[in-house]
PDB file of C-alpha atoms in Angstrom:
ATOM      1  CA  MET A   1     110.751  23.111  80.054  1.00 67.00           C
ATOM      2  CA  THR A   2     114.023  22.129  81.706  1.00 76.00           C
ATOM      3  CA  GLU A   3     115.313  18.588  81.307  1.00 93.00           C
ATOM      4  CA  VAL A   4     116.236  16.847  84.554  1.00 95.00           C
ATOM      5  CA  LYS A   5     119.900  15.866  84.444  1.00 97.00           C
ATOM      6  CA  LYS A   6     120.753  15.852  88.155  1.00 98.00           C
ATOM      7  CA  VAL A   7     119.126  14.384  91.231  1.00 98.00           C
ATOM      8  CA  LEU A   8     119.857  15.364  94.826  1.00 98.00           C
ATOM      9  CA  LEU A   9     118.736  12.711  97.323  1.00 97.00           C
ATOM     10  CA  LEU A  10     118.719  13.626 101.009  1.00 96.00           C
ATOM     11  CA  LEU A  11     118.665  10.994 103.737  1.00 94.00           C
ATOM     12  CA  LYS A  12     118.114  12.286 107.245  1.00 91.00           C
ATOM     13  CA  ASN A  13     116.378   9.307 108.849  1.00 79.00           C
ATOM     14  CA  MET A  14     118.500   6.205 109.371  1.00 69.00           C
ATOM     15  CA  VAL A  15     116.170   4.357 111.670  1.00 62.00           C
ATOM     16  CA  TYR A  16     116.796   0.645 111.247  1.00 62.00           C
ATOM     17  CA  GLU A  17     113.088  -0.113 111.147  1.00 61.00           C
ATOM     18  CA  SER A  18     112.601   2.534 108.454  1.00 77.00           C
ATOM     19  CA  THR A  19     112.597   1.924 104.715  1.00 86.00           C
ATOM     20  CA  SER A  20     114.217   5.323 104.054  1.00 88.00           C
ATOM     21  CA  PRO A  21     117.802   3.996 103.621  1.00 90.00           C
ATOM     22  CA  GLN A  22     116.659   1.254 101.254  1.00 89.00           C
ATOM     23  CA  GLU A  23     114.480   3.671  99.279  1.00 93.00           C
ATOM     24  CA  THR A  24     117.324   6.176  99.010  1.00 95.00           C
ATOM     25  CA  LEU A  25     119.697   3.532  97.624  1.00 95.00           C
ATOM     26  CA  LYS A  26     117.078   2.130  95.231  1.00 96.00           C
ATOM     27  CA  PHE A  27     116.247   5.619  93.928  1.00 98.00           C
ATOM     28  CA  ALA A  28     119.963   6.373  93.525  1.00 98.00           C
ATOM     29  CA  LYS A  29     120.499   3.209  91.461  1.00 98.00           C
ATOM     30  CA  TYR A  30     117.393   3.838  89.383  1.00 98.00           C
ATOM     31  CA  TYR A  31     118.203   7.451  88.507  1.00 98.00           C
ATOM     32  CA  ARG A  32     121.855   6.605  87.821  1.00 98.00           C
ATOM     33  CA  SER A  33     120.775   3.772  85.485  1.00 97.00           C
ATOM     34  CA  LYS A  34     118.773   6.426  83.589  1.00 97.00           C
ATOM     35  CA  GLY A  35     122.022   8.342  83.017  1.00 97.00           C
ATOM     36  CA  LEU A  36     121.316  11.093  85.547  1.00 98.00           C
ATOM     37  CA  LYS A  37     123.991  12.532  87.814  1.00 98.00           C
ATOM     38  CA  VAL A  38     123.064  11.450  91.347  1.00 98.00           C
ATOM     39  CA  LEU A  39     124.304  13.008  94.580  1.00 98.00           C
ATOM     40  CA  VAL A  40     123.225  11.568  97.939  1.00 98.00           C
ATOM     41  CA  ILE A  41     123.570  13.765 101.021  1.00 98.00           C
ATOM     42  CA  LEU A  42     123.581  11.909 104.335  1.00 96.00           C
ATOM     43  CA  TRP A  43     122.753  14.382 107.067  1.00 92.00           C
ATOM     44  CA  GLY A  44     121.434  14.678 110.554  1.00 89.00           C
ATOM     45  CA  PRO A  45     122.767  12.450 113.342  1.00 87.00           C
ATOM     46  CA  MET A  46     120.760   9.475 112.060  1.00 87.00           C
ATOM     47  CA  GLY A  47     121.317   9.972 108.317  1.00 89.00           C
ATOM     48  CA  VAL A  48     125.099   9.996 108.581  1.00 91.00           C
ATOM     49  CA  LEU A  49     125.013   6.471 110.019  1.00 88.00           C
ATOM     50  CA  LEU A  50     124.584   5.119 106.475  1.00 89.00           C
ATOM     51  CA  ALA A  51     128.113   6.388 105.733  1.00 92.00           C
ATOM     52  CA  LYS A  52     129.643   4.378 108.585  1.00 89.00           C
ATOM     53  CA  ARG A  53     131.657   1.411 107.391  1.00 88.00           C
ATOM     54  CA  GLU A  54     130.915  -2.019 108.869  1.00 81.00           C
ATOM     55  CA  LYS A  55     127.835  -1.106 110.850  1.00 72.00           C
ATOM     56  CA  THR A  56     127.216  -3.738 113.501  1.00 61.00           C
ATOM     57  CA  ARG A  57     123.503  -3.088 114.093  1.00 60.00           C
ATOM     58  CA  GLY A  58     120.548  -3.426 111.875  1.00 56.00           C
ATOM     59  CA  SER A  59     119.423  -5.450 108.954  1.00 47.00           C
ATOM     60  CA  PRO A  60     119.885  -5.470 106.063  1.00 54.00           C
ATOM     61  CA  LYS A  61     123.559  -4.696 105.784  1.00 72.00           C
ATOM     62  CA  TYR A  62     123.912  -1.499 103.777  1.00 84.00           C
ATOM     63  CA  ASP A  63     127.640  -1.317 103.001  1.00 88.00           C
ATOM     64  CA  ALA A  64     127.399  -3.516  99.875  1.00 89.00           C
ATOM     65  CA  SER A  65     124.460  -1.507  98.502  1.00 92.00           C
ATOM     66  CA  VAL A  66     126.265   1.782  99.119  1.00 94.00           C
ATOM     67  CA  GLN A  67     129.367   0.388  97.400  1.00 94.00           C
ATOM     68  CA  GLU A  68     127.264  -0.774  94.447  1.00 96.00           C
ATOM     69  CA  CYS A  69     125.920   2.776  94.088  1.00 97.00           C
ATOM     70  CA  ILE A  70     129.435   4.241  94.294  1.00 98.00           C
ATOM     71  CA  ASP A  71     130.607   1.773  91.629  1.00 97.00           C
ATOM     72  CA  MET A  72     127.741   2.991  89.398  1.00 98.00           C
ATOM     73  CA  GLY A  73     128.930   6.587  89.766  1.00 98.00           C
ATOM     74  CA  VAL A  74     126.589   7.796  92.499  1.00 98.00           C
ATOM     75  CA  GLU A  75     128.288  10.394  94.691  1.00 98.00           C
ATOM     76  CA  PHE A  76     127.812  10.389  98.463  1.00 98.00           C
ATOM     77  CA  ARG A  77     128.478  13.243 100.863  1.00 98.00           C
ATOM     78  CA  CYS A  78     128.229  12.974 104.639  1.00 97.00           C
ATOM     79  CA  CYS A  79     127.335  15.991 106.779  1.00 96.00           C
ATOM     80  CA  GLN A  80     130.372  17.080 108.785  1.00 97.00           C
ATOM     81  CA  LEU A  81     128.297  18.779 111.508  1.00 95.00           C
ATOM     82  CA  ALA A  82     126.154  15.710 112.210  1.00 94.00           C
ATOM     83  CA  SER A  83     129.212  13.448 112.053  1.00 96.00           C
ATOM     84  CA  ASP A  84     130.964  15.611 114.617  1.00 95.00           C
ATOM     85  CA  MET A  85     127.880  15.433 116.856  1.00 93.00           C
ATOM     86  CA  ILE A  86     127.963  11.627 116.984  1.00 92.00           C
ATOM     87  CA  GLY A  87     131.753  11.267 116.848  1.00 94.00           C
ATOM     88  CA  LEU A  88     131.922   9.732 113.347  1.00 94.00           C
ATOM     89  CA  LYS A  89     135.473  10.077 111.990  1.00 96.00           C
ATOM     90  CA  LYS A  90     136.648  10.155 108.351  1.00 94.00           C
ATOM     91  CA  GLU A  91     138.482   6.847 108.734  1.00 95.00           C
ATOM     92  CA  GLU A  92     135.158   5.210 109.720  1.00 94.00           C
ATOM     93  CA  LEU A  93     133.410   6.189 106.462  1.00 95.00           C
ATOM     94  CA  ILE A  94     132.789   3.767 103.630  1.00 94.00           C
ATOM     95  CA  PRO A  95     135.565   4.459 101.078  1.00 95.00           C
ATOM     96  CA  GLY A  96     134.352   6.905  98.447  1.00 96.00           C
ATOM     97  CA  ILE A  97     132.163   8.940 100.810  1.00 97.00           C
ATOM     98  CA  GLU A  98     133.380  12.449 101.584  1.00 96.00           C
ATOM     99  CA  PHE A  99     132.358  14.990 104.194  1.00 97.00           C
ATOM    100  CA  ILE A 100     130.383  18.110 103.263  1.00 98.00           C
ATOM    101  CA  CYS A 101     129.736  21.209 105.369  1.00 96.00           C
ATOM    102  CA  SER A 102     126.269  22.662 105.976  1.00 93.00           C
ATOM    103  CA  LYS A 103     126.994  25.777 103.926  1.00 96.00           C
ATOM    104  CA  ASP A 104     127.759  23.620 100.883  1.00 97.00           C
ATOM    105  CA  VAL A 105     124.499  21.694 101.344  1.00 96.00           C
ATOM    106  CA  ALA A 106     122.645  25.031 101.482  1.00 96.00           C
ATOM    107  CA  GLU A 107     124.362  26.054  98.221  1.00 98.00           C
ATOM    108  CA  LEU A 108     123.334  22.768  96.590  1.00 97.00           C
ATOM    109  CA  PHE A 109     119.678  23.497  97.449  1.00 97.00           C
ATOM    110  CA  LEU A 110     119.943  26.863  95.697  1.00 97.00           C
ATOM    111  CA  THR A 111     121.781  25.482  92.676  1.00 97.00           C
ATOM    112  CA  TYR A 112     119.445  22.533  92.102  1.00 98.00           C
ATOM    113  CA  THR A 113     116.391  24.755  92.572  1.00 97.00           C
ATOM    114  CA  GLU A 114     117.680  27.461  90.206  1.00 96.00           C
ATOM    115  CA  GLU A 115     118.450  24.780  87.603  1.00 96.00           C
ATOM    116  CA  ASN A 116     115.012  23.121  88.034  1.00 96.00           C
ATOM    117  CA  GLN A 117     116.651  19.840  88.979  1.00 97.00           C
ATOM    118  CA  LEU A 118     115.178  17.119  91.187  1.00 96.00           C
ATOM    119  CA  ILE A 119     115.513  17.172  94.996  1.00 97.00           C
ATOM    120  CA  ILE A 120     114.044  14.326  97.064  1.00 96.00           C
ATOM    121  CA  ASN A 121     114.101  14.190 100.852  1.00 94.00           C
ATOM    122  CA  PHE A 122     113.822  10.866 102.707  1.00 89.00           C
TER     123      PHE A 122
END
């Protein structure tokens, strides 16, 4: 049996009435507090909105929670394709969040699956 050491969290739905962003951040904090390596992929035109610094719509405000996760060692990647679709620029991202291309996300799916690691989609 393989021990879980890494968690890949995928957020595609950033609807302000949804609990998906809050659940993603809570899961990230929980798994990181357990000592696991946590990578959050923000993808799709709605998911990448979580990466946008100083969002003016919606409640609660997510920037502080994202920063708390980053400070704990959670890594965030923002889909370049979806960001391009909605016009989200690198300088608009919360500091510490980097872009990732679709091919690299596809590779992560293979790697995590081959290693029997945890993948959760929100």
